[in-house]
Amino acid sequence: MIKKIDHIGIAVKSIEEALIFYESLGLKMAHTEAELEQRVVVAFMPAGESEVELVEPIEEDGPVARFLQRRGEGLHHICFEVIDIHKLLARLKETGVELIDGEPRIGTGGKKIAFIHPQEAHGVLIELYEKVPDEKVPPLVDLEALRERLRLQSEAARAGLEEFISALQKRGENRKE
Ligand code: ZN
């Protein structure tokens, strides 16, 4: 069911700073992405069949930011490419494995991903990933532009939530009248 290690995720404070070392190894940044849910920007560097993913948080309160505060920079997760993510998740659930995502979520380019709790994997966060047909590889976008876009999206998401809460409160007030 496991095809290969797709990538290894490394949590870093600054992708540009980390690139100085990783490029000196001979790796090259091939594509970048912003993940709103995780509040991170990421950069992928192909290494043969697999890739190295540098993960940088843009906010203090996201999961990767908390990881950096607790443990400092370092190995954050290992991602396996799998043949059938639904089947594998169902099998893991049956055996009582604690999953962060019981159902795959749809990532960039339409890919399906799910995380397994690190407690289950002896201290390592495991990402499962199933390639979908005609999955789009995201382009190499300038990191600063990506961070800016993510910050704006994040603010908008927060504003949306505030609007939602105040709408609920108003509804409650109306009901009292
Ligand atoms: Zn990853």
PDB file of N, CA and C and ligand atoms in Angstrom, residues 6-10 35 42 44 53 55 76-79 111 113 115 127, ligand 1:
ATOM      1  N   ASP A   6       7.341  10.075   0.080  1.00  0.00           N
ATOM      2  CA  ASP A   6       7.129  11.176  -0.860  1.00  0.00           C
ATOM      3  C   ASP A   6       8.002  12.372  -0.484  1.00  0.00           C
ATOM      4  N   HIS A   7       7.916  12.739   0.807  1.00  0.00           N
ATOM      5  CA  HIS A   7       8.787  13.827   1.263  1.00  0.00           C
ATOM      6  C   HIS A   7       8.991  13.775   2.764  1.00  0.00           C
ATOM      7  N   ILE A   8       9.998  14.503   3.204  1.00  0.00           N
ATOM      8  CA  ILE A   8      10.273  14.667   4.629  1.00  0.00           C
ATOM      9  C   ILE A   8      10.099  16.142   4.943  1.00  0.00           C
ATOM     10  N   GLY A   9       9.275  16.449   5.941  1.00  0.00           N
ATOM     11  CA  GLY A   9       8.995  17.839   6.291  1.00  0.00           C
ATOM     12  C   GLY A   9       9.904  18.302   7.421  1.00  0.00           C
ATOM     13  N   ILE A  10      10.527  19.464   7.231  1.00  0.00           N
ATOM     14  CA  ILE A  10      11.408  20.031   8.256  1.00  0.00           C
ATOM     15  C   ILE A  10      10.856  21.390   8.659  1.00  0.00           C
ATOM     16  N   GLU A  35      -0.331  27.112   2.902  1.00  0.00           N
ATOM     17  CA  GLU A  35      -1.435  26.322   3.440  1.00  0.00           C
ATOM     18  C   GLU A  35      -2.133  27.127   4.525  1.00  0.00           C
ATOM     19  N   VAL A  42       5.452  26.673   2.461  1.00  0.00           N
ATOM     20  CA  VAL A  42       6.357  25.532   2.327  1.00  0.00           C
ATOM     21  C   VAL A  42       7.113  25.623   1.010  1.00  0.00           C
ATOM     22  N   PHE A  44       9.405  23.007  -1.594  1.00  0.00           N
ATOM     23  CA  PHE A  44       9.802  21.622  -1.869  1.00  0.00           C
ATOM     24  C   PHE A  44      11.091  21.582  -2.684  1.00  0.00           C
ATOM     25  N   GLU A  53      10.747  18.992   2.267  1.00  0.00           N
ATOM     26  CA  GLU A  53       9.803  20.113   2.366  1.00  0.00           C
ATOM     27  C   GLU A  53      10.217  20.992   3.548  1.00  0.00           C
ATOM     28  N   VAL A  55       9.127  23.836   6.029  1.00  0.00           N
ATOM     29  CA  VAL A  55       7.826  24.330   6.499  1.00  0.00           C
ATOM     30  C   VAL A  55       8.063  25.503   7.443  1.00  0.00           C
ATOM     31  N   HIS A  76       9.873  17.418  11.169  1.00  0.00           N
ATOM     32  CA  HIS A  76       8.489  17.673  11.573  1.00  0.00           C
ATOM     33  C   HIS A  76       7.561  16.525  11.181  1.00  0.00           C
ATOM     34  N   HIS A  77       7.702  16.005   9.974  1.00  0.00           N
ATOM     35  CA  HIS A  77       6.871  14.870   9.576  1.00  0.00           C
ATOM     36  C   HIS A  77       7.492  14.089   8.413  1.00  0.00           C
ATOM     37  N   ILE A  78       7.022  12.866   8.262  1.00  0.00           N
ATOM     38  CA  ILE A  78       7.405  12.042   7.117  1.00  0.00           C
ATOM     39  C   ILE A  78       6.138  11.757   6.332  1.00  0.00           C
ATOM     40  N   CYS A  79       6.198  11.931   5.034  1.00  0.00           N
ATOM     41  CA  CYS A  79       5.022  11.703   4.199  1.00  0.00           C
ATOM     42  C   CYS A  79       5.232  10.489   3.303  1.00  0.00           C
ATOM     43  N   LYS A 111      -4.691  16.822  -4.386  1.00  0.00           N
ATOM     44  CA  LYS A 111      -4.180  15.605  -3.745  1.00  0.00           C
ATOM     45  C   LYS A 111      -4.937  15.305  -2.447  1.00  0.00           C
ATOM     46  N   ILE A 113      -4.729  13.980   1.388  1.00  0.00           N
ATOM     47  CA  ILE A 113      -3.751  13.761   2.459  1.00  0.00           C
ATOM     48  C   ILE A 113      -4.459  13.524   3.794  1.00  0.00           C
ATOM     49  N   PHE A 115      -3.251  12.878   8.233  1.00  0.00           N
ATOM     50  CA  PHE A 115      -2.177  12.753   9.215  1.00  0.00           C
ATOM     51  C   PHE A 115      -2.528  11.727  10.291  1.00  0.00           C
ATOM     52  N   GLU A 127       2.365  11.696   7.571  1.00  0.00           N
ATOM     53  CA  GLU A 127       1.418  12.199   6.581  1.00  0.00           C
ATOM     54  C   GLU A 127       1.243  11.113   5.525  1.00  0.00           C
TER      55      GLU A 127
HETATM   56 ZN    ZN B   1       4.229  17.500   4.091  1.00  0.00          ZN
END
